[in-house]
PDB file of C-alpha atoms in Angstrom:
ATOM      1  CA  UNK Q   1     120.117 108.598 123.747  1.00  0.00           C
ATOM      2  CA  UNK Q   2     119.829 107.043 119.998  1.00  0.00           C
ATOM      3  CA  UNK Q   3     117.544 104.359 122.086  1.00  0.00           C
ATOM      4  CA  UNK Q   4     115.533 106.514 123.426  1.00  0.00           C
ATOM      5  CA  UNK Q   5     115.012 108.051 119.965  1.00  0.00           C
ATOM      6  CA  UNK Q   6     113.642 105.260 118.597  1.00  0.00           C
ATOM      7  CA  UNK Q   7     111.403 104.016 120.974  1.00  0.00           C
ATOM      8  CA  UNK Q   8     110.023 107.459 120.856  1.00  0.00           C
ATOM      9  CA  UNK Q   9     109.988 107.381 117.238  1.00  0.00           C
ATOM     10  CA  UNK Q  10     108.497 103.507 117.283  1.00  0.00           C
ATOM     11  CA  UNK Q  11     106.063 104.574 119.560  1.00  0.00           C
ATOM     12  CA  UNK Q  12     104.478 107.190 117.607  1.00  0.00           C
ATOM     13  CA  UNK Q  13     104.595 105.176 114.357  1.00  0.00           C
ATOM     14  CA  UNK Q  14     102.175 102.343 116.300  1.00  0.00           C
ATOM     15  CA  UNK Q  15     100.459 105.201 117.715  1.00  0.00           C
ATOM     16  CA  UNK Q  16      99.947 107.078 114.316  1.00  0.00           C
ATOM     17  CA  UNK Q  17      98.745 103.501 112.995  1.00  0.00           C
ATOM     18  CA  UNK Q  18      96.654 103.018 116.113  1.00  0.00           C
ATOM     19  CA  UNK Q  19      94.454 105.409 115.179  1.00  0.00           C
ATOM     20  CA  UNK Q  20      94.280 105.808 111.337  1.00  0.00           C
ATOM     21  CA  UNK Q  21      93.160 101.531 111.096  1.00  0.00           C
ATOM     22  CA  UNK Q  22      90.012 101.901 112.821  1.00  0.00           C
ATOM     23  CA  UNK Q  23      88.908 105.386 112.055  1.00  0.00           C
ATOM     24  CA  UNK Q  24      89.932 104.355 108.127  1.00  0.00           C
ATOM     25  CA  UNK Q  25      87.657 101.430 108.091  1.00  0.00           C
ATOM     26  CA  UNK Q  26      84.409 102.697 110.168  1.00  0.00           C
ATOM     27  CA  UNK Q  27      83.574 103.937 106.195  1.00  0.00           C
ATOM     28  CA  UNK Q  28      81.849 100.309 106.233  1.00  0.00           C
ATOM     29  CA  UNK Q  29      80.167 100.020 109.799  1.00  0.00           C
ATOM     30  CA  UNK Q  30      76.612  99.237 109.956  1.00  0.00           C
ATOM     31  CA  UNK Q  31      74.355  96.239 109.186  1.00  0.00           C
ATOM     32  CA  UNK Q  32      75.006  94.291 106.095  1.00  0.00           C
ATOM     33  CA  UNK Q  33      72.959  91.754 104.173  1.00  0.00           C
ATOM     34  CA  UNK Q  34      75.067  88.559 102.583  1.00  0.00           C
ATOM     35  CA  UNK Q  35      73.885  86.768  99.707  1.00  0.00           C
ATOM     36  CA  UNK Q  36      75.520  83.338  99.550  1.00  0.00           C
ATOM     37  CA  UNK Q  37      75.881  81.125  96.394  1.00  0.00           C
ATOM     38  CA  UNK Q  38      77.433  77.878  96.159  1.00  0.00           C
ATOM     39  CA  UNK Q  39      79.606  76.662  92.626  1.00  0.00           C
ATOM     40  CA  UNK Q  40      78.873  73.085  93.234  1.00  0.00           C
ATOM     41  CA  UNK Q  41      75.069  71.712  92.680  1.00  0.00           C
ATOM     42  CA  UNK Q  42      75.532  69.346  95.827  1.00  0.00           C
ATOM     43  CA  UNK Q  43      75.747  72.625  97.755  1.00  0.00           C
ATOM     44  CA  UNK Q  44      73.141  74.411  99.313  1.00  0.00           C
ATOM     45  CA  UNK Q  45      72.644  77.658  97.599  1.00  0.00           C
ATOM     46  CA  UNK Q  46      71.400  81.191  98.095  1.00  0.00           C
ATOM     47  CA  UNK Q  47      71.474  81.297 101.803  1.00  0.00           C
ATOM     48  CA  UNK Q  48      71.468  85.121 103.495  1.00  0.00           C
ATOM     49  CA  UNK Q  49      72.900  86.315 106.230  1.00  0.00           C
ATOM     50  CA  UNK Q  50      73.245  89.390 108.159  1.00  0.00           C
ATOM     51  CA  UNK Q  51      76.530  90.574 109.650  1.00  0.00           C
ATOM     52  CA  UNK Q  52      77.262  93.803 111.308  1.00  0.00           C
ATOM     53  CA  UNK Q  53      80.955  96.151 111.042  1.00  0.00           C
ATOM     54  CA  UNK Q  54      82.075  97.786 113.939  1.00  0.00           C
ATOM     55  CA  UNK Q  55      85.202 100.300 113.473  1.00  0.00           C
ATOM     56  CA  UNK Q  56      85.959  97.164 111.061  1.00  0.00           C
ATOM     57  CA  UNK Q  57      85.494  94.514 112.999  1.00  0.00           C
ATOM     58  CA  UNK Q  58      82.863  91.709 111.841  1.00  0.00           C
ATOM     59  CA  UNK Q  59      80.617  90.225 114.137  1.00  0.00           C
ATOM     60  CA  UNK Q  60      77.333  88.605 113.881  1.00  0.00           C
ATOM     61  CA  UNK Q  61      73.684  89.815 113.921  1.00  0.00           C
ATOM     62  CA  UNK Q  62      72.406  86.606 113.727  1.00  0.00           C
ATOM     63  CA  UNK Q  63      71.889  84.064 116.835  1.00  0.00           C
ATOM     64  CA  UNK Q  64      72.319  81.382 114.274  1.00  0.00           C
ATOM     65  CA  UNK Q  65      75.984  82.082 112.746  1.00  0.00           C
ATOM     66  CA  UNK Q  66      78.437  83.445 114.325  1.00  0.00           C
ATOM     67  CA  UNK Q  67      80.670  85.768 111.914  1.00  0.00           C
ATOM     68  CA  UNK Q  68      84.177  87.174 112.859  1.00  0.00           C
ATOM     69  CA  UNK Q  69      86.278  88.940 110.654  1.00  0.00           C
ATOM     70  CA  UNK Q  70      88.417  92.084 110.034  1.00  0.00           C
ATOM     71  CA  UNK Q  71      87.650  94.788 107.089  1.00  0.00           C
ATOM     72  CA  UNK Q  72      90.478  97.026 106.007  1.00  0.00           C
ATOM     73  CA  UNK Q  73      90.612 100.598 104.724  1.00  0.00           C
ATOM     74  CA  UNK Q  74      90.803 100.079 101.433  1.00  0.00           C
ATOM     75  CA  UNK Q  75      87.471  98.029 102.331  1.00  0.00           C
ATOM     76  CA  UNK Q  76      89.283  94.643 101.873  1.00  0.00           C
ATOM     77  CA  UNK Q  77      87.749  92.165 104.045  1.00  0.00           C
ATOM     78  CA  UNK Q  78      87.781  88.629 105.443  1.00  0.00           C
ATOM     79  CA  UNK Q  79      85.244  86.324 107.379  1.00  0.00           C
ATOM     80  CA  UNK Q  80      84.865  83.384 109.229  1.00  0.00           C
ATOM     81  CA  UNK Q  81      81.059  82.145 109.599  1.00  0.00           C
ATOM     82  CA  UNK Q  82      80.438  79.222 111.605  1.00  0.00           C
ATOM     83  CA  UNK Q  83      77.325  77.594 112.423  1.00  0.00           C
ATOM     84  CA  UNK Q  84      77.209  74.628 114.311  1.00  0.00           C
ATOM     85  CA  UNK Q  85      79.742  72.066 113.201  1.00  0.00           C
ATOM     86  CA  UNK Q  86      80.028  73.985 109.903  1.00  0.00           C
ATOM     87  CA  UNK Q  87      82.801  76.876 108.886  1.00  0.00           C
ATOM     88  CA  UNK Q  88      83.679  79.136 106.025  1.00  0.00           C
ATOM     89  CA  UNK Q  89      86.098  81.625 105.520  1.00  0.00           C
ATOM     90  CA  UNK Q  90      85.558  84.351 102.828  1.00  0.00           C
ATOM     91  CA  UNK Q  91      87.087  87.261 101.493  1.00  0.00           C
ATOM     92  CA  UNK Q  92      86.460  89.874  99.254  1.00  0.00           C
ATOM     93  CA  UNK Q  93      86.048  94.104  99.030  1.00  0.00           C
ATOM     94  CA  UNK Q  94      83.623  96.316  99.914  1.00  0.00           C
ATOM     95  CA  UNK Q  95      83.329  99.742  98.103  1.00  0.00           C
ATOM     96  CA  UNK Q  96      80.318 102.359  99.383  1.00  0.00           C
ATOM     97  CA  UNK Q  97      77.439 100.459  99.935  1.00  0.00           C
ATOM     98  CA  UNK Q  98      78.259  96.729  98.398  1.00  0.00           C
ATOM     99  CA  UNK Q  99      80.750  94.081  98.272  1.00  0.00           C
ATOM    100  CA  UNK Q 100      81.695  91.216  96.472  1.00  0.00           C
ATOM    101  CA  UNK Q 101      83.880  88.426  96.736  1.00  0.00           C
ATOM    102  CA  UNK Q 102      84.642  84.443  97.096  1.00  0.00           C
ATOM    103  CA  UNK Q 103      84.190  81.526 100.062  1.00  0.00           C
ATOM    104  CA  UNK Q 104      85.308  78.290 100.910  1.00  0.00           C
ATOM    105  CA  UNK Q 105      84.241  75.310 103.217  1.00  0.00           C
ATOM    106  CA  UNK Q 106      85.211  71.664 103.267  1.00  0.00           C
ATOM    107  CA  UNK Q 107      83.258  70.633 100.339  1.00  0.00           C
ATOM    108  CA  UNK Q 108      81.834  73.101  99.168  1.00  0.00           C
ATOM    109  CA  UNK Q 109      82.848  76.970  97.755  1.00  0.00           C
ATOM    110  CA  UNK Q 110      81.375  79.806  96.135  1.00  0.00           C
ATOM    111  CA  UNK Q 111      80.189  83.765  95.794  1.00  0.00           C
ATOM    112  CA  UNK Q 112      79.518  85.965  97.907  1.00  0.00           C
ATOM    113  CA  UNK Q 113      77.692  89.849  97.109  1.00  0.00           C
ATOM    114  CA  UNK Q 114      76.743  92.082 100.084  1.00  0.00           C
ATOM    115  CA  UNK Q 115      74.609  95.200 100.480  1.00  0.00           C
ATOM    116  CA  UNK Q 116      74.766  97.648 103.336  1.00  0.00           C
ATOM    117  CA  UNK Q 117      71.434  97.778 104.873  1.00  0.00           C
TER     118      UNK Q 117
END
């Protein structure tokens, strides 16, 4: 009986969380222009690209790089671009209609600032 409880109980916590995750985080779905800048002059620097949020989930517009990524509720966020040979990971927070945060490669590592198209 107390099993029963709690898988009853356990199931509508994952339920409950199920839900709220996705729903919480559509607040940044759409299209989204990324403005790349590199700390180290051996870098390139200033590159844009355009990634799109679906009930949080990153993915690529963009036949070039391929993004993939998760953004939370509270708008944190975190990315993997790859293009080619070449990877970064990045993560920062987005708030309304712009984000902000840091990346890092193999050599290289920088800023990153985003604005919802």
């Amino acid at each position: 009986m107390v099993k029963s409880r709690k898988s009853v109980v356990v199931a509508s916590l994952l339920a409950a969380l199920g839900f709220a995750t996705p729903s919480a985080a559509a607040t940044f779905d759409g299209a989204w222009n990324v403005q790349i800048t590199s700390s180290n002059a051996a870098c390139s620097s200033g590159a844009s690209v355009s990634i799109g949020i679906s009930n949080g989930q990153v993915a690529s517009n963009s036949a070039t790089v391929t993004a993939s990524g998760r953004v939370a509720e509270a708008g944190n966020i975190h990315v993997t671009l790859a293009s080619g040979m070449k990877r970064a990971v990045g993560s920062g927070v987005l708030a309304g209609t712009s984000g902000s945060g840091t990346w890092r490669a193999a050599l290289c590592s920088g800023t990153w600032t985003a604005q919802r198209i």
